[in-house]
């Protein structure tokens, strides 16, 4: 349990194989009978139907924000996998409401506005206020709808901050899901609106910077997130040449160490590659249009970047009471490939943090990759 002035935050996790046992163990640790909100990040190894029923029973009457993951994060252990990791927050100054958006392929701006308005009506007394509210988006990581949903929700929030992550399934790419009202749902998203009387700050960390190596997409299909040609060449061949490897060597670890970057609104954002296909095309985790100028990214030491990023957050905004993190699976893969996962875990230990490894991240109205997005709840001013 946290101490000091601020919301009461409790964290727990379980590696029990049985989903009912795992949820029971986490629920005992969270003691969430009067919680304002419960967060649960769930390994894809669990049977979702059983897990959903267990969550509904254990946390009846409480707002639950949950999804399947590509790995879990905890300030007590660092990077973990195969677990249910959760937190509960209780405070009379924190109000939370959630809505399911489904099916995603029928999502439009009108529904976005209606969804936001119902959330505001439930949690806020004086309408939208960026100083009091923020929104969390959890979305099916295989839906390929993140760009549309994030952009339309962001437009409906009128300055209220939005962040989030795309649900994962431990790199199986078979099915990812979000939880709402007693069950896990594919092809869906959950939006949670928070009205907070406690200080908070949304953040975005990335550890890549653009190099001078530029590439232009000359044939792309944004709907399928496939890039067929770069600089008039088969995309995989052109990318491999820029990186300095043989196309046959392209795999997740190469993509994790050498993403491409796109400049949007004066800032650089990472665009990660999912896989190279037999026809020479590349599939991305974000939609890529024709004619975009991409820069090959160059990373800094990731474990050090994690530590320094949270140090800067503390220096600027004070000691965190609670941190919720949506961290790209490719960051974890990079740490693993460099034999630095323990160093990354050590950078997280001691933080009041939980989170999950994602198939993509959202920040404001953008869907991004190889990034950590999140929110910090701070201690109240004395």
GROMACS .gro file of N, CA and C in nm, residues 30 77 86 113 133 139-140 143 157 162 182 185 189 194 199 207 227 250 272 353:
model
   60
   30UNK      N    1  -0.531  -0.683  -0.391
   30UNK     CA    2  -0.581  -0.549  -0.422
   30UNK      C    3  -0.686  -0.501  -0.324
   77UNK      N    4   0.890  -0.611  -0.981
   77UNK     CA    5   0.974  -0.712  -1.046
   77UNK      C    6   1.032  -0.669  -1.180
   86UNK      N    7  -0.193  -0.641  -1.161
   86UNK     CA    8  -0.299  -0.544  -1.143
   86UNK      C    9  -0.271  -0.440  -1.037
  113UNK      N   10  -1.812   1.098  -3.069
  113UNK     CA   11  -1.866   1.210  -2.992
  113UNK      C   12  -1.968   1.161  -2.889
  133UNK      N   13  -0.933   1.599  -1.627
  133UNK     CA   14  -0.967   1.472  -1.690
  133UNK      C   15  -0.860   1.425  -1.787
  139UNK      N   16  -0.718  -0.112  -2.693
  139UNK     CA   17  -0.778  -0.150  -2.820
  139UNK      C   18  -0.718  -0.280  -2.872
  140UNK      N   19  -0.800  -0.359  -2.940
  140UNK     CA   20  -0.755  -0.483  -3.004
  140UNK      C   21  -0.633  -0.453  -3.091
  143UNK      N   22  -0.658  -0.526  -3.478
  143UNK     CA   23  -0.773  -0.470  -3.549
  143UNK      C   24  -0.733  -0.380  -3.664
  157UNK      N   25  -1.243   1.492  -2.769
  157UNK     CA   26  -1.207   1.520  -2.631
  157UNK      C   27  -1.175   1.667  -2.606
  162UNK      N   28  -0.532   1.205  -2.407
  162UNK     CA   29  -0.560   1.065  -2.437
  162UNK      C   30  -0.429   0.989  -2.452
  182UNK      N   31  -1.764  -0.803  -1.783
  182UNK     CA   32  -1.766  -0.946  -1.757
  182UNK      C   33  -1.707  -1.035  -1.864
  185UNK      N   34  -1.331  -0.906  -2.529
  185UNK     CA   35  -1.389  -0.882  -2.661
  185UNK      C   36  -1.277  -0.860  -2.763
  189UNK      N   37  -1.265  -0.195  -2.858
  189UNK     CA   38  -1.181  -0.107  -2.778
  189UNK      C   39  -1.259  -0.067  -2.653
  194UNK      N   40  -1.125   0.945  -1.684
  194UNK     CA   41  -1.088   0.970  -1.545
  194UNK      C   42  -1.111   1.118  -1.514
  199UNK      N   43  -0.328   1.558  -0.878
  199UNK     CA   44  -0.246   1.599  -0.993
  199UNK      C   45  -0.209   1.479  -1.079
  207UNK      N   46   1.324   0.623  -2.733
  207UNK     CA   47   1.470   0.628  -2.721
  207UNK      C   48   1.538   0.628  -2.857
  227UNK      N   49   0.383  -0.199  -4.699
  227UNK     CA   50   0.461  -0.115  -4.789
  227UNK      C   51   0.527  -0.209  -4.889
  250UNK      N   52   1.635  -1.039  -4.192
  250UNK     CA   53   1.535  -0.953  -4.130
  250UNK      C   54   1.445  -1.033  -4.037
  272UNK      N   55   0.720   0.116  -3.651
  272UNK     CA   56   0.788  -0.013  -3.642
  272UNK      C   57   0.739  -0.110  -3.748
  353UNK      N   58   0.460   0.136  -1.027
  353UNK     CA   59   0.423   0.122  -1.168
  353UNK      C   60   0.364  -0.015  -1.196
   0.00000   0.00000   0.00000
